[in-house]
Short mmCIF file of C-alpha atoms in Angstrom, two decimals:
data_model
loop_
_atom_site.label_atom_id
_atom_site.label_comp_id
_atom_site.label_asym_id
_atom_site.label_seq_id
_atom_site.Cartn_x
_atom_site.Cartn_y
_atom_site.Cartn_z
CA UNK A 1 166.11 125.48 103.34
CA UNK A 2 167.33 125.38 106.92
CA UNK A 3 167.84 128.57 108.88
CA UNK A 4 170.91 128.49 111.08
CA UNK A 5 173.69 130.29 112.84
CA UNK A 6 177.28 131.18 111.96
CA UNK A 7 178.02 131.94 115.61
CA UNK A 8 178.89 129.80 118.61
CA UNK A 9 176.80 130.67 121.68
CA UNK A 10 178.48 130.29 125.08
CA UNK A 11 178.09 126.71 126.26
CA UNK A 12 179.77 124.03 128.37
CA UNK A 13 179.10 120.82 126.44
CA UNK A 14 178.25 119.75 122.89
CA UNK A 15 174.78 118.77 124.10
CA UNK A 16 174.18 122.22 125.57
CA UNK A 17 175.36 123.83 122.31
CA UNK A 18 172.91 121.77 120.29
CA UNK A 19 170.06 122.33 122.76
CA UNK A 20 170.53 126.10 122.61
CA UNK A 21 170.24 126.06 118.82
CA UNK A 22 167.13 123.88 118.72
CA UNK A 23 165.37 125.75 121.53
CA UNK A 24 165.86 129.05 119.70
CA UNK A 25 164.77 127.72 116.31
CA UNK A 26 168.09 127.17 114.49
CA UNK A 27 168.34 123.97 112.44
CA UNK A 28 171.79 124.45 110.90
CA UNK A 29 175.13 125.73 112.13
CA UNK A 30 178.80 126.19 111.42
CA UNK A 31 180.93 123.62 113.24
CA UNK A 32 182.00 125.06 116.62
CA UNK A 33 185.48 123.48 116.93
CA UNK A 34 188.40 123.12 114.53
CA UNK A 35 190.66 120.27 113.48
CA UNK A 36 192.91 120.74 116.53
CA UNK A 37 190.14 119.59 118.89
CA UNK A 38 190.48 116.04 120.24
CA UNK A 39 188.68 113.40 118.20
CA UNK A 40 186.28 112.57 121.04
CA UNK A 41 185.23 116.25 121.24
CA UNK A 42 184.66 116.44 117.47
CA UNK A 43 182.64 113.22 117.59
CA UNK A 44 180.56 114.50 120.51
CA UNK A 45 179.54 117.64 118.57
CA UNK A 46 178.66 115.54 115.52
CA UNK A 47 176.56 113.22 117.66
CA UNK A 48 174.78 116.06 119.45
CA UNK A 49 173.92 117.70 116.12
CA UNK A 50 172.74 114.46 114.53
CA UNK A 51 170.51 113.55 117.47
CA UNK A 52 168.75 116.93 117.17
CA UNK A 53 168.68 117.01 113.36
CA UNK A 54 171.00 120.03 113.13
CA UNK A 55 172.71 120.29 109.76
CA UNK A 56 176.44 121.06 109.92
CA UNK A 57 176.51 123.69 107.21
CA UNK A 58 180.18 124.56 107.11
CA UNK A 59 183.62 124.26 108.57
CA UNK A 60 185.23 127.70 108.43
CA UNK A 61 188.88 128.50 107.73
CA UNK A 62 189.14 132.31 107.48
CA UNK A 63 192.78 132.88 106.63
CA UNK A 64 194.91 133.76 103.61
CA UNK A 65 196.97 131.01 101.98
CA UNK A 66 198.78 133.86 100.20
CA UNK A 67 200.14 135.74 103.22
CA UNK A 68 203.34 137.59 102.25
CA UNK A 69 205.22 135.93 105.13
CA UNK A 70 206.13 132.39 103.92
CA UNK A 71 205.76 130.88 107.39
CA UNK A 72 202.32 132.41 107.87
CA UNK A 73 201.28 131.29 104.38
CA UNK A 74 202.42 127.72 105.14
CA UNK A 75 200.41 127.66 108.37
CA UNK A 76 197.36 129.01 106.55
CA UNK A 77 197.63 126.37 103.84
CA UNK A 78 197.96 123.63 106.43
CA UNK A 79 194.80 124.91 108.14
CA UNK A 80 192.91 124.87 104.81
CA UNK A 81 193.94 121.27 104.24
CA UNK A 82 193.14 120.08 107.76
CA UNK A 83 189.82 121.92 107.92
CA UNK A 84 188.79 120.35 104.63
CA UNK A 85 189.73 116.94 106.05
CA UNK A 86 187.66 117.75 109.12
CA UNK A 87 184.69 118.76 106.95
CA UNK A 88 184.99 115.48 105.05
CA UNK A 89 185.17 113.49 108.29
CA UNK A 90 182.05 115.06 109.81
CA UNK A 91 180.09 115.33 106.55
CA UNK A 92 179.70 119.11 106.59
CA UNK A 93 178.05 120.72 103.58
CA UNK A 94 181.28 122.57 102.82
CA UNK A 95 184.62 123.83 104.06
CA UNK A 96 184.65 127.56 103.39
CA UNK A 97 187.34 130.21 103.20
CA UNK A 98 187.90 133.42 101.31
CA UNK A 99 190.34 133.22 98.41
CA UNK A 100 192.86 135.11 100.53
CA UNK A 101 194.37 138.57 100.47
CA UNK A 102 197.87 139.38 99.25
CA UNK A 103 198.80 141.42 102.35
CA UNK A 104 199.12 140.82 106.10
CA UNK A 105 195.35 141.01 106.82
CA UNK A 106 193.61 137.89 105.48
CA UNK A 107 190.50 139.93 104.65
CA UNK A 108 192.38 143.06 103.52
CA UNK A 109 191.98 145.13 100.36
CA UNK A 110 195.20 145.16 98.31
CA UNK A 111 195.82 145.88 94.64
CA UNK A 112 197.52 142.49 94.23
CA UNK A 113 194.26 140.74 95.21
CA UNK A 114 193.09 141.29 91.63
CA UNK A 115 196.27 140.14 89.91
CA UNK A 116 196.40 137.32 87.39
CA UNK A 117 199.27 135.79 89.38
CA UNK A 118 197.24 135.49 92.58
CA UNK A 119 194.21 134.19 90.69
CA UNK A 120 196.23 131.39 89.10
CA UNK A 121 197.88 130.61 92.44
CA UNK A 122 194.40 130.22 93.94
CA UNK A 123 193.28 127.92 91.14
CA UNK A 124 196.31 125.68 91.61
CA UNK A 125 196.01 125.71 95.40
CA UNK A 126 192.32 124.66 95.32
CA UNK A 127 193.07 121.94 92.78
CA UNK A 128 195.79 120.62 95.09
CA UNK A 129 193.44 120.63 98.10
CA UNK A 130 190.80 118.70 96.19
CA UNK A 131 193.34 116.23 94.81
CA UNK A 132 194.86 115.55 98.23
CA UNK A 133 191.59 115.16 100.17
CA UNK A 134 189.39 113.81 97.35
CA UNK A 135 186.22 114.88 99.20
CA UNK A 136 183.13 112.74 98.82
CA UNK A 137 181.03 113.99 101.76
CA UNK A 138 181.85 117.69 101.51
CA UNK A 139 183.49 120.26 99.23
CA UNK A 140 185.82 123.22 99.38
CA UNK A 141 184.19 126.58 98.66
CA UNK A 142 185.02 130.27 98.62
CA UNK A 143 182.97 133.06 100.11
CA UNK A 144 182.80 135.98 97.73
CA UNK A 145 184.26 139.29 98.92
CA UNK A 146 183.93 142.83 97.62
CA UNK A 147 187.71 143.39 97.35
CA UNK A 148 189.11 140.03 96.32
CA UNK A 149 188.17 137.40 93.79
CA UNK A 150 185.56 136.06 93.26
CA UNK A 151 183.71 139.37 93.50
CA UNK A 152 180.92 138.68 90.98
CA UNK A 153 178.81 135.68 89.94
CA UNK A 154 180.55 135.63 86.57
CA UNK A 155 183.97 135.58 88.20
CA UNK A 156 182.94 132.77 90.57
CA UNK A 157 181.63 130.77 87.60
CA UNK A 158 184.99 131.22 85.89
CA UNK A 159 186.74 130.04 89.06
CA UNK A 160 184.72 126.81 89.00
CA UNK A 161 185.55 126.23 85.34
CA UNK A 162 189.26 126.86 85.85
CA UNK A 163 189.62 124.77 89.02
CA UNK A 164 187.72 121.94 87.29
CA UNK A 165 187.33 119.69 90.33
CA UNK A 166 184.16 118.03 91.63
CA UNK A 167 185.32 118.85 95.16
CA UNK A 168 185.06 122.62 94.55
CA UNK A 169 181.57 124.13 94.85
CA UNK A 170 179.89 127.39 95.90
CA UNK A 171 179.39 129.10 99.22
CA UNK A 172 176.82 131.83 98.65
CA UNK A 173 176.71 135.27 100.26
CA UNK A 174 174.95 137.40 97.67
CA UNK A 175 175.26 140.52 99.85
CA UNK A 176 179.03 140.34 99.35
CA UNK A 177 178.47 140.84 95.63
CA UNK A 178 176.84 144.22 96.40
CA UNK A 179 179.88 146.46 96.09
CA UNK A 180 178.56 149.58 94.31
CA UNK A 181 175.39 151.68 93.90
CA UNK A 182 174.33 149.90 90.69
CA UNK A 183 174.31 146.48 92.33
CA UNK A 184 172.64 147.90 95.45
CA UNK A 185 169.77 149.23 93.35
CA UNK A 186 169.57 146.31 90.89
CA UNK A 187 169.41 143.36 93.25
CA UNK A 188 166.87 141.33 91.31
CA UNK A 189 169.09 141.47 88.24
CA UNK A 190 172.08 140.47 90.41
CA UNK A 191 170.15 137.55 91.92
CA UNK A 192 169.12 136.31 88.48
CA UNK A 193 172.74 136.26 87.33
CA UNK A 194 173.94 134.74 90.61
CA UNK A 195 171.51 131.84 90.85
CA UNK A 196 171.41 131.27 87.11
CA UNK A 197 175.16 130.72 86.97
CA UNK A 198 175.86 129.21 90.39
CA UNK A 199 172.63 127.77 91.76
CA UNK A 200 173.31 124.11 91.00
CA UNK A 201 176.62 124.26 92.90
CA UNK A 202 175.51 126.14 96.05
CA UNK A 203 176.14 124.14 99.24
CA UNK A 204 175.70 126.73 102.01
CA UNK A 205 174.53 130.34 102.29
CA UNK A 206 175.04 133.31 104.57
CA UNK A 207 172.27 135.81 105.11
CA UNK A 208 172.72 139.40 106.23
CA UNK A 209 171.69 142.90 105.25
CA UNK A 210 173.50 146.04 104.14
CA UNK A 211 172.72 149.73 103.92
CA UNK A 212 174.04 152.36 101.54
CA UNK A 213 174.28 155.72 103.28
CA UNK A 214 173.15 158.98 101.71
CA UNK A 215 176.02 161.27 100.80
CA UNK A 216 178.49 162.28 98.13
CA UNK A 217 180.81 159.31 98.80
CA UNK A 218 179.74 155.67 98.50
CA UNK A 219 179.49 153.96 101.89
CA UNK A 220 177.86 150.53 102.14
CA UNK A 221 177.94 148.82 105.51
CA UNK A 222 176.51 145.67 107.02
CA UNK A 223 173.47 145.83 109.31
CA UNK A 224 171.20 143.23 110.99
CA UNK A 225 168.64 141.51 108.79
CA UNK A 226 165.68 143.80 108.19
CA UNK A 227 167.52 147.05 108.91
CA UNK A 228 169.05 147.63 105.48
CA UNK A 229 168.20 147.81 101.81
CA UNK A 230 168.62 144.18 100.77
CA UNK A 231 165.53 142.47 99.40
CA UNK A 232 165.94 139.47 101.68
CA UNK A 233 162.59 137.97 100.67
CA UNK A 234 163.70 137.86 97.06
CA UNK A 235 167.06 136.33 98.06
CA UNK A 236 165.31 133.67 100.16
CA UNK A 237 162.92 132.83 97.32
CA UNK A 238 165.86 132.10 95.05
CA UNK A 239 167.36 129.82 97.71
CA UNK A 240 164.03 128.04 98.24
CA UNK A 241 163.85 127.33 94.49
CA UNK A 242 167.09 125.31 94.56
CA UNK A 243 166.70 121.57 94.07
CA UNK A 244 168.28 120.60 97.41
CA UNK A 245 167.96 121.53 101.08
CA UNK A 246 170.45 124.34 101.68
CA UNK A 247 171.52 125.81 105.04
CA UNK A 248 171.16 129.58 105.40
CA UNK A 249 173.20 131.02 108.27
CA UNK A 250 172.78 134.38 109.97
CA UNK A 251 176.10 135.95 110.94
CA UNK A 252 178.11 138.92 112.23
CA UNK A 253 175.77 139.87 115.09
CA UNK A 254 176.96 140.54 118.66
CA UNK A 255 174.84 138.18 120.76
CA UNK A 256 172.05 135.61 120.72
CA UNK A 257 169.35 138.17 121.45
CA UNK A 258 170.26 140.10 118.28
CA UNK A 259 170.39 136.86 116.30
CA UNK A 260 166.95 135.90 117.59
CA UNK A 261 165.48 139.21 116.42
CA UNK A 262 167.05 138.73 113.00
CA UNK A 263 165.77 135.14 112.85
CA UNK A 264 162.24 136.29 113.69
CA UNK A 265 162.38 138.83 110.85
CA UNK A 266 163.63 136.23 108.37
CA UNK A 267 160.92 133.77 109.39
CA UNK A 268 158.29 136.47 108.88
CA UNK A 269 159.52 136.91 105.29
CA UNK A 270 159.10 133.19 104.64
CA UNK A 271 155.45 133.45 105.74
CA UNK A 272 154.64 136.28 103.31
#
């Protein structure tokens, strides 16, 4: 596996960006610019990464193609298409988005997120993306979320069967499958189901931690790696057992110093 960063540190040039990652021990990254960047800028980041052996793990989208406003939905769909084309051009491991919420917040929790209508719309939209781009060097993938589909390994597996396109694979964030006390306390069982069903199709992973608070109401929130209740060593062992080199990106931390502490903890788990 390759440990990396889903965060863009402050920098002035593509070379400085790549040097920061290598100097701090990161060997994979999300791509730091989008499809609207000039071609010479995109090429410069690709070159800087290649010269330092940094794997481009993913091109992110992070929108909802199903926004209730038709104009916003059209813009989101265009971004999905163009980001997938960008990922194909640069040879990223994947282009990743969430499936998309049914309300104004792309990451929001809405009852319609679970509807059969939205599920089928997603299947048809992903098929169309794959058919239009015909990716050979990358794939389109969804990050699982607790309040939209796919929200379980079984549901993700069904997504892959229904989309039925070689250009659609798996972005893995197992912590996002932990949505209730049973899954929080039965992580080894969850990992077995997750990697058993999806392992051969995983192209990129996120790594983070979460903590379930004590109390009479369920509250599970994200925390830096090593500060929660996720068995990260077990999760990493499942990733290491895959038959290909997979990037594993730390994310959602405020600054490089916090990332570096999380990276040090993760590296210590790999030495155990």
